[in-house]
């Protein structure tokens, strides 16, 4: 017995597919699933095992039935000319949120952002806690080594928009790609904004070719709006997440190695990390607080020492921290004083941190003047785990503005 992650009733858990089984059955897909949230490829159909029978086989499966109809009508096709897409935006939003929430749990632990949306997903609440904006876009085929590579896979990704540039903090900015169809859910931390500021819609359009659904659930999926093709998408992932692909586009899943089709040969350069998965922690040692950052993928150039908290630790000469606090999120930039233009860590999307945790974390780094870097997120640090102690260059605190409207 365990608690259902959706309705919180104590029941016998059932298996729920992250990507509904109709996708596995009907799609002519490749053998791997990519999760940008988890930053890895997985083989076979990922499942979660924390959903009760009633939620899984009644409420959520009705959403799957709806999406399955949309799949037969639209998603199964490769978009070659503009497609007028019509849907019930409410049911599509709920289904997308469900798939994204399931994906987060299957690949990357419980994502707190999705928890308040559960009553809406289940249909118990007619409105989401924050207004949900739906966007769509087209992933076009690529010409690669003289042949066309069709976008035929499913993927979940986190968009990680540049919040400081856009002047907002995002609650959800996730995308599900089904073959040619990119389906994106956006919501903002600031519940007062009923309409998305135009700088956001323009950025999504210019950057990813995403267009907003009408309130009635209509949109043109127009390939001439597309900013992204199947192979370039992989190239971008390779650039942003070089650790993911190994050499020559080989992906390791468990004990197997897969060759990603149409993986462009390109050289990796630099080791700067952008939008790594991080956690901010305050750790108490001998009644003293230390401010830490845990990295899911530790930047190798910042492996300077290996020591325990509480001893005298030599300060990093390679990295300085710039910390910015907005209303809900904290942003950390790690710069090399000799290479200011190429930060070790450049965070476009902040890390959500409650006011209480922010105050603790801040008091800790103000006490020592340092932030301690460790490998791993979400776990209590091991005793000899500090790999770098970064002095703080600058702290700025301000609430998210509404610039650029
Ligand atoms: Zn349930």
Tab-separated table of C-alpha atoms and ligand atoms in Angstrom:
chain	number	residue	atom	x	y	z
A	1	UNK	CA	0.000	0.000	0.000
A	2	UNK	CA	1.130	3.523	-0.692
A	3	UNK	CA	-0.280	6.969	-1.337
A	4	UNK	CA	-1.489	7.810	-4.816
A	5	UNK	CA	0.505	10.767	-6.072
A	6	UNK	CA	-2.627	12.253	-7.674
A	7	UNK	CA	-5.457	11.820	-5.142
A	8	UNK	CA	-3.306	11.090	-2.061
A	9	UNK	CA	-5.470	8.119	-1.062
A	10	UNK	CA	-3.761	5.137	0.506
A	11	UNK	CA	-4.213	2.353	-2.033
A	12	UNK	CA	-2.490	-0.362	-3.968
A	13	UNK	CA	-0.401	1.382	-6.617
A	14	UNK	CA	-0.732	0.518	-10.296
A	15	UNK	CA	1.602	0.978	-13.241
A	16	UNK	CA	0.966	4.054	-15.309
A	17	UNK	CA	2.873	4.645	-18.540
A	18	UNK	CA	4.616	7.993	-18.852
A	19	UNK	CA	3.912	7.957	-22.564
A	20	UNK	CA	0.449	6.393	-22.854
A	21	UNK	CA	0.376	2.937	-24.330
A	22	UNK	CA	-1.493	4.126	-27.431
A	23	UNK	CA	1.702	5.940	-28.408
A	24	UNK	CA	3.792	2.812	-28.030
A	25	UNK	CA	1.303	0.709	-29.933
A	26	UNK	CA	0.596	2.958	-32.858
A	27	UNK	CA	3.688	4.976	-33.461
A	28	UNK	CA	6.477	3.888	-35.674
A	29	UNK	CA	9.034	5.123	-33.233
A	30	UNK	CA	12.688	4.629	-32.546
A	31	UNK	CA	13.799	2.349	-29.771
A	32	UNK	CA	14.685	4.969	-27.206
A	33	UNK	CA	12.976	7.615	-25.180
A	34	UNK	CA	14.800	10.787	-24.479
A	35	UNK	CA	14.055	12.727	-21.325
A	36	UNK	CA	15.579	16.167	-21.200
A	37	UNK	CA	14.221	16.490	-17.676
A	38	UNK	CA	16.350	13.556	-16.634
A	39	UNK	CA	18.948	14.382	-19.255
A	40	UNK	CA	19.170	10.856	-20.477
A	41	UNK	CA	17.831	8.306	-22.884
A	42	UNK	CA	15.832	5.392	-21.614
A	43	UNK	CA	14.928	2.194	-23.392
A	44	UNK	CA	11.426	0.791	-23.504
A	45	UNK	CA	8.346	2.370	-22.104
A	46	UNK	CA	8.997	4.253	-18.879
A	47	UNK	CA	6.385	3.767	-16.164
A	48	UNK	CA	5.552	5.253	-12.790
A	49	UNK	CA	4.161	3.118	-9.996
A	50	UNK	CA	2.561	5.622	-7.688
A	51	UNK	CA	-0.912	6.053	-9.164
A	52	UNK	CA	-4.005	4.337	-7.759
A	53	UNK	CA	-6.326	2.229	-9.860
A	54	UNK	CA	-9.159	4.789	-9.839
A	55	UNK	CA	-6.976	7.680	-10.990
A	56	UNK	CA	-5.063	5.581	-13.484
A	57	UNK	CA	-7.792	3.522	-15.097
A	58	UNK	CA	-10.696	5.941	-14.872
A	59	UNK	CA	-9.801	9.620	-14.757
A	60	UNK	CA	-6.394	9.610	-16.403
A	61	UNK	CA	-7.253	6.951	-18.941
A	62	UNK	CA	-10.182	9.101	-20.120
A	63	UNK	CA	-7.650	11.823	-20.829
A	64	UNK	CA	-5.544	9.267	-22.699
A	65	UNK	CA	-8.596	8.302	-24.758
A	66	UNK	CA	-9.003	11.926	-25.745
A	67	UNK	CA	-5.332	12.277	-26.656
A	68	UNK	CA	-5.507	9.009	-28.554
A	69	UNK	CA	-8.232	10.481	-30.787
A	70	UNK	CA	-6.061	13.546	-31.368
A	71	UNK	CA	-3.174	11.245	-32.184
A	72	UNK	CA	-5.147	9.439	-34.886
A	73	UNK	CA	-6.436	12.684	-36.326
A	74	UNK	CA	-3.223	14.711	-36.147
A	75	UNK	CA	-0.102	13.583	-34.317
A	76	UNK	CA	0.442	10.408	-36.344
A	77	UNK	CA	1.092	12.499	-39.458
A	78	UNK	CA	4.272	14.254	-40.477
A	79	UNK	CA	3.393	17.899	-41.079
A	80	UNK	CA	4.261	18.915	-44.635
A	81	UNK	CA	1.709	21.675	-45.170
A	82	UNK	CA	-0.204	23.885	-42.712
A	83	UNK	CA	-2.575	21.903	-40.540
A	84	UNK	CA	-5.573	23.472	-38.813
A	85	UNK	CA	-5.709	21.829	-35.412
A	86	UNK	CA	-8.810	21.969	-33.261
A	87	UNK	CA	-9.123	20.595	-29.775
A	88	UNK	CA	-10.691	21.058	-26.378
A	89	UNK	CA	-7.868	23.145	-24.885
A	90	UNK	CA	-8.877	22.158	-21.395
A	91	UNK	CA	-8.587	18.439	-21.965
A	92	UNK	CA	-5.392	18.789	-23.989
A	93	UNK	CA	-3.823	20.939	-21.229
A	94	UNK	CA	-4.765	18.412	-18.562
A	95	UNK	CA	-3.387	15.547	-20.603
A	96	UNK	CA	-0.111	17.366	-21.327
A	97	UNK	CA	0.299	18.277	-17.657
A	98	UNK	CA	-0.285	14.643	-16.729
A	99	UNK	CA	2.330	13.342	-19.181
A	100	UNK	CA	4.829	16.013	-18.074
A	101	UNK	CA	4.203	15.318	-14.390
A	102	UNK	CA	4.558	11.563	-14.956
A	103	UNK	CA	7.749	12.169	-16.900
A	104	UNK	CA	9.201	14.268	-14.131
A	105	UNK	CA	8.557	11.551	-11.588
A	106	UNK	CA	9.827	8.770	-13.822
A	107	UNK	CA	12.994	10.562	-14.853
A	108	UNK	CA	13.811	13.265	-12.402
A	109	UNK	CA	12.075	12.914	-9.061
A	110	UNK	CA	8.933	14.717	-7.958
A	111	UNK	CA	8.705	18.066	-9.620
A	112	UNK	CA	7.042	20.362	-7.127
A	113	UNK	CA	5.741	22.703	-9.826
A	114	UNK	CA	3.244	20.118	-11.003
A	115	UNK	CA	1.763	19.214	-7.619
A	116	UNK	CA	-0.699	22.143	-7.404
A	117	UNK	CA	-2.070	21.160	-10.833
A	118	UNK	CA	-3.267	17.729	-9.709
A	119	UNK	CA	-6.900	18.670	-8.934
A	120	UNK	CA	-7.099	20.289	-12.366
A	121	UNK	CA	-5.568	17.260	-14.099
A	122	UNK	CA	-8.068	14.998	-12.328
A	123	UNK	CA	-10.954	17.282	-13.309
A	124	UNK	CA	-11.845	17.970	-9.671
A	125	UNK	CA	-11.076	21.636	-10.107
A	126	UNK	CA	-12.267	23.338	-13.314
A	127	UNK	CA	-9.343	25.775	-13.283
A	128	UNK	CA	-5.610	25.299	-12.915
A	129	UNK	CA	-3.931	27.144	-10.015
A	130	UNK	CA	-2.160	29.342	-12.539
A	131	UNK	CA	-3.370	30.127	-16.014
A	132	UNK	CA	-2.041	27.606	-18.495
A	133	UNK	CA	-0.966	28.866	-21.909
A	134	UNK	CA	-0.801	26.338	-24.727
A	135	UNK	CA	1.630	26.691	-27.600
A	136	UNK	CA	2.280	24.570	-30.631
A	137	UNK	CA	5.033	24.331	-33.189
A	138	UNK	CA	6.354	22.142	-35.946
A	139	UNK	CA	9.452	19.976	-35.891
A	140	UNK	CA	10.265	19.684	-39.581
A	141	UNK	CA	12.167	16.836	-41.271
A	142	UNK	CA	15.898	17.307	-41.722
A	143	UNK	CA	18.043	16.734	-44.728
A	144	UNK	CA	21.001	14.811	-43.451
A	145	UNK	CA	23.761	13.233	-45.534
A	146	UNK	CA	21.565	13.363	-48.601
A	147	UNK	CA	18.416	11.864	-47.125
A	148	UNK	CA	15.430	13.100	-45.197
A	149	UNK	CA	15.174	12.219	-41.559
A	150	UNK	CA	11.588	12.380	-40.376
A	151	UNK	CA	10.767	13.516	-36.864
A	152	UNK	CA	9.334	10.309	-35.500
A	153	UNK	CA	9.789	10.146	-31.805
A	154	UNK	CA	8.335	11.394	-28.558
A	155	UNK	CA	10.193	13.531	-26.153
A	156	UNK	CA	9.611	15.556	-23.058
A	157	UNK	CA	11.736	18.601	-22.527
A	158	UNK	CA	12.019	21.544	-20.258
A	159	UNK	CA	12.337	24.814	-22.136
A	160	UNK	CA	14.316	26.818	-19.569
A	161	UNK	CA	13.646	30.285	-20.962
A	162	UNK	CA	15.863	33.177	-20.010
A	163	UNK	CA	13.825	34.491	-17.091
A	164	UNK	CA	15.992	37.465	-16.260
A	165	UNK	CA	15.996	38.641	-19.857
A	166	UNK	CA	12.225	38.190	-20.108
A	167	UNK	CA	11.548	39.692	-16.686
A	168	UNK	CA	9.286	36.892	-15.451
A	169	UNK	CA	9.576	33.696	-13.463
A	170	UNK	CA	8.043	30.605	-15.034
A	171	UNK	CA	6.074	28.037	-13.108
A	172	UNK	CA	5.935	25.550	-15.971
A	173	UNK	CA	7.667	25.722	-19.339
A	174	UNK	CA	7.653	22.184	-20.674
A	175	UNK	CA	7.244	20.642	-24.078
A	176	UNK	CA	6.043	17.310	-25.359
A	177	UNK	CA	7.076	16.512	-28.909
A	178	UNK	CA	5.016	13.883	-30.722
A	179	UNK	CA	6.524	13.277	-34.148
A	180	UNK	CA	6.171	16.633	-35.950
A	181	UNK	CA	4.006	18.228	-33.276
A	182	UNK	CA	5.613	20.308	-30.557
A	183	UNK	CA	3.138	20.947	-27.739
A	184	UNK	CA	4.157	23.350	-25.071
A	185	UNK	CA	2.638	24.298	-21.704
A	186	UNK	CA	3.568	27.614	-20.135
A	187	UNK	CA	2.492	29.107	-16.835
A	188	UNK	CA	3.918	31.938	-14.798
A	189	UNK	CA	4.615	32.260	-11.113
A	190	UNK	CA	2.853	35.609	-11.122
A	191	UNK	CA	-0.822	34.652	-11.080
A	192	UNK	CA	-1.901	38.202	-11.849
A	193	UNK	CA	-0.778	38.001	-15.480
A	194	UNK	CA	-3.806	36.775	-17.430
A	195	UNK	CA	-2.174	37.466	-20.786
A	196	UNK	CA	1.369	36.526	-21.637
A	197	UNK	CA	3.612	39.555	-22.142
A	198	UNK	CA	4.481	39.977	-25.797
A	199	UNK	CA	8.199	39.611	-25.169
A	200	UNK	CA	7.510	35.995	-24.151
A	201	UNK	CA	5.292	35.148	-27.117
A	202	UNK	CA	7.832	36.732	-29.466
A	203	UNK	CA	10.725	34.847	-27.910
A	204	UNK	CA	8.870	31.543	-28.229
A	205	UNK	CA	7.961	32.328	-31.823
A	206	UNK	CA	11.383	33.525	-32.915
A	207	UNK	CA	13.353	30.952	-30.967
A	208	UNK	CA	11.298	27.787	-31.350
A	209	UNK	CA	8.593	28.661	-33.868
A	210	UNK	CA	5.915	28.265	-31.204
A	211	UNK	CA	2.513	29.889	-31.695
A	212	UNK	CA	-0.159	30.254	-29.038
A	213	UNK	CA	-3.427	28.297	-29.262
A	214	UNK	CA	-6.593	30.395	-29.394
A	215	UNK	CA	-8.832	30.290	-26.327
A	216	UNK	CA	-11.093	27.983	-28.330
A	217	UNK	CA	-8.247	25.535	-28.868
A	218	UNK	CA	-7.428	26.319	-32.483
A	219	UNK	CA	-4.006	26.697	-33.998
A	220	UNK	CA	-2.323	26.395	-37.373
A	221	UNK	CA	0.629	24.078	-37.273
A	222	UNK	CA	2.502	25.725	-40.107
A	223	UNK	CA	5.866	24.257	-41.145
A	224	UNK	CA	6.940	27.659	-42.503
A	225	UNK	CA	6.863	28.949	-38.882
A	226	UNK	CA	9.218	26.176	-37.831
A	227	UNK	CA	12.538	27.168	-36.360
A	228	UNK	CA	13.703	23.704	-35.629
A	229	UNK	CA	14.271	20.446	-37.403
A	230	UNK	CA	14.822	17.034	-36.036
A	231	UNK	CA	18.590	16.941	-36.483
A	232	UNK	CA	19.295	20.535	-35.443
A	233	UNK	CA	17.371	19.817	-32.287
A	234	UNK	CA	19.881	17.084	-31.547
A	235	UNK	CA	22.759	19.392	-32.385
A	236	UNK	CA	21.413	21.896	-29.862
A	237	UNK	CA	21.127	19.230	-27.243
A	238	UNK	CA	24.652	18.167	-28.010
A	239	UNK	CA	25.855	21.706	-27.504
A	240	UNK	CA	23.951	22.285	-24.309
A	241	UNK	CA	24.416	18.840	-22.850
A	242	UNK	CA	27.638	17.437	-24.258
A	243	UNK	CA	27.832	14.772	-21.572
A	244	UNK	CA	24.672	13.172	-22.895
A	245	UNK	CA	25.962	11.842	-26.174
A	246	UNK	CA	29.371	10.469	-25.480
A	247	UNK	CA	31.533	10.170	-28.549
A	248	UNK	CA	29.994	10.057	-32.012
A	249	UNK	CA	26.464	10.256	-30.716
A	250	UNK	CA	26.557	6.981	-28.817
A	251	UNK	CA	24.041	6.838	-26.037
A	252	UNK	CA	24.508	4.490	-23.137
A	253	UNK	CA	21.317	3.089	-21.647
A	254	UNK	CA	21.889	0.600	-18.886
A	255	UNK	CA	24.524	-1.757	-20.264
A	256	UNK	CA	23.686	-1.171	-23.929
A	257	UNK	CA	25.074	1.340	-26.354
A	258	UNK	CA	22.837	2.893	-28.987
A	259	UNK	CA	23.892	4.896	-31.981
A	260	UNK	CA	21.612	7.884	-32.406
A	261	UNK	CA	20.481	8.038	-36.009
A	262	UNK	CA	21.549	11.078	-37.966
A	263	UNK	CA	23.719	12.332	-35.191
A	264	UNK	CA	25.868	15.039	-36.693
A	265	UNK	CA	29.583	14.674	-36.232
A	266	UNK	CA	30.762	17.712	-34.378
A	267	UNK	CA	33.514	18.581	-32.041
A	268	UNK	CA	32.798	19.491	-28.493
A	269	UNK	CA	34.455	22.630	-27.360
A	270	UNK	CA	34.573	24.222	-23.991
A	271	UNK	CA	33.230	22.788	-20.816
A	272	UNK	CA	30.915	25.557	-19.726
A	273	UNK	CA	27.699	24.342	-18.210
A	274	UNK	CA	24.381	25.899	-18.969
A	275	UNK	CA	21.260	25.020	-17.065
A	276	UNK	CA	22.612	22.016	-15.343
A	277	UNK	CA	20.249	20.483	-12.830
A	278	UNK	CA	21.219	21.978	-9.489
A	279	UNK	CA	20.047	22.060	-5.932
A	280	UNK	CA	20.707	24.709	-3.309
A	281	UNK	CA	21.240	23.387	0.203
A	282	UNK	CA	22.043	24.728	3.628
A	283	UNK	CA	23.924	22.146	5.643
A	284	UNK	CA	24.424	22.251	9.380
A	285	UNK	CA	27.802	21.023	10.662
A	286	UNK	CA	28.645	21.476	14.356
A	287	UNK	CA	25.862	24.066	14.658
A	288	UNK	CA	27.237	26.118	11.813
A	289	UNK	CA	25.404	26.549	8.517
A	290	UNK	CA	27.128	26.142	5.168
A	291	UNK	CA	25.649	27.143	1.808
A	292	UNK	CA	26.058	24.519	-0.870
A	293	UNK	CA	25.235	23.901	-4.505
A	294	UNK	CA	24.773	20.322	-5.664
A	295	UNK	CA	25.315	19.605	-9.379
A	296	UNK	CA	23.694	16.736	-11.222
A	297	UNK	CA	26.614	16.873	-13.631
A	298	UNK	CA	29.655	18.357	-11.983
A	299	UNK	CA	31.734	20.715	-14.157
A	300	UNK	CA	35.164	19.044	-14.354
A	301	UNK	CA	37.069	22.335	-14.388
A	302	UNK	CA	35.729	23.133	-10.918
A	303	UNK	CA	37.089	20.012	-9.290
A	304	UNK	CA	39.741	21.828	-7.294
A	305	UNK	CA	39.768	20.158	-3.908
A	306	UNK	CA	38.156	17.242	-2.144
A	307	UNK	CA	37.519	17.976	1.458
A	308	UNK	CA	34.914	18.118	4.182
A	309	UNK	CA	32.841	20.994	5.395
A	310	UNK	CA	33.945	22.768	8.518
A	311	UNK	CA	37.659	22.476	7.985
A	312	UNK	CA	39.646	25.401	6.676
A	313	UNK	CA	39.070	25.300	2.961
A	314	UNK	CA	41.068	27.186	0.393
A	315	UNK	CA	39.059	29.528	-1.776
A	316	UNK	CA	38.718	28.904	-5.458
A	317	UNK	CA	40.887	30.992	-7.755
A	318	UNK	CA	38.904	29.887	-10.800
A	319	UNK	CA	35.328	30.679	-9.902
A	320	UNK	CA	33.443	33.516	-8.271
A	321	UNK	CA	29.725	33.479	-7.593
A	322	UNK	CA	27.208	36.102	-8.585
A	323	UNK	CA	23.903	35.540	-6.825
A	324	UNK	CA	20.596	37.059	-7.749
A	325	UNK	CA	17.386	36.595	-5.808
A	326	UNK	CA	14.026	37.293	-7.388
A	327	UNK	CA	10.591	36.741	-5.969
A	328	UNK	CA	10.444	32.938	-6.150
A	329	UNK	CA	13.737	31.824	-7.587
A	330	UNK	CA	17.453	32.132	-7.036
A	331	UNK	CA	20.008	32.467	-9.854
A	332	UNK	CA	23.672	31.636	-9.571
A	333	UNK	CA	26.314	32.509	-12.126
A	334	UNK	CA	29.816	31.133	-11.647
A	335	UNK	CA	32.394	33.196	-13.494
A	336	UNK	CA	36.059	32.761	-14.139
A	337	UNK	CA	37.708	36.139	-13.462
A	338	UNK	CA	40.010	35.544	-16.447
A	339	UNK	CA	37.180	34.578	-18.796
A	340	UNK	CA	34.201	36.685	-17.878
A	341	UNK	CA	32.497	36.094	-21.215
A	342	UNK	CA	32.333	32.344	-20.712
A	343	UNK	CA	30.914	31.549	-17.299
A	344	UNK	CA	31.427	28.119	-15.753
A	345	UNK	CA	27.743	28.163	-14.996
A	346	UNK	CA	25.198	30.395	-16.652
A	347	UNK	CA	21.674	29.962	-15.410
A	348	UNK	CA	18.827	31.108	-17.618
A	349	UNK	CA	16.085	29.643	-15.476
A	350	UNK	CA	16.389	30.044	-11.732
A	351	UNK	CA	16.027	27.497	-9.001
A	352	UNK	CA	12.861	27.705	-6.999
A	353	UNK	CA	13.660	28.376	-3.364
A	354	UNK	CA	11.181	29.274	-0.614
A	355	UNK	CA	11.783	32.501	1.292
A	356	UNK	CA	12.664	30.497	4.365
A	357	UNK	CA	15.268	28.417	2.524
A	358	UNK	CA	16.623	31.498	0.809
A	359	UNK	CA	17.102	33.238	4.192
A	360	UNK	CA	18.916	30.214	5.607
A	361	UNK	CA	21.086	29.838	2.533
A	362	UNK	CA	21.883	33.539	2.492
A	363	UNK	CA	22.816	33.646	6.179
A	364	UNK	CA	25.091	30.673	5.549
A	365	UNK	CA	26.999	32.211	2.653
A	366	UNK	CA	27.166	35.583	4.363
A	367	UNK	CA	28.753	33.950	7.394
A	368	UNK	CA	31.520	32.202	5.449
A	369	UNK	CA	31.684	34.340	2.293
A	370	UNK	CA	31.758	31.080	0.356
A	371	UNK	CA	29.524	28.678	-1.484
A	372	UNK	CA	30.571	25.049	-1.432
A	373	UNK	CA	30.121	22.966	-4.577
A	374	UNK	CA	29.361	19.266	-4.431
A	375	UNK	CA	28.394	16.559	-6.876
A	376	UNK	CA	24.856	15.224	-6.720
A	377	UNK	CA	21.471	16.800	-6.139
A	378	UNK	CA	18.955	16.150	-3.451
A	379	UNK	CA	21.114	13.999	-1.222
A	380	UNK	CA	22.820	14.880	2.022
A	381	UNK	CA	26.445	15.546	1.101
A	382	UNK	CA	29.049	12.980	2.036
A	383	UNK	CA	31.673	14.029	4.541
A	384	UNK	CA	34.492	14.551	2.053
A	385	UNK	CA	32.500	15.905	-0.769
A	386	UNK	CA	33.333	19.584	-1.223
A	387	UNK	CA	35.021	19.954	-4.605
A	388	UNK	CA	35.295	23.731	-4.784
A	389	UNK	CA	34.732	26.666	-2.407
A	390	UNK	CA	33.596	29.674	-4.370
A	391	UNK	CA	33.935	33.237	-3.046
A	392	UNK	CA	30.990	35.524	-3.581
A	393	UNK	CA	31.493	38.427	-5.930
A	394	UNK	CA	28.072	40.022	-5.870
A	395	UNK	CA	24.598	39.526	-4.433
A	396	UNK	CA	21.546	41.311	-5.763
A	397	UNK	CA	18.029	40.954	-4.497
A	398	UNK	CA	14.946	42.108	-6.273
A	399	UNK	CA	11.517	40.910	-7.125
A	400	UNK	CA	10.739	39.945	-10.687
A	401	UNK	CA	9.925	43.043	-12.635
A	402	UNK	CA	7.644	43.428	-15.590
A	403	UNK	CA	10.226	44.825	-17.963
A	404	UNK	CA	9.852	44.681	-21.691
A	405	UNK	CA	6.061	44.697	-21.830
B	1	LIG	ZN1	-5.471	8.242	-6.985
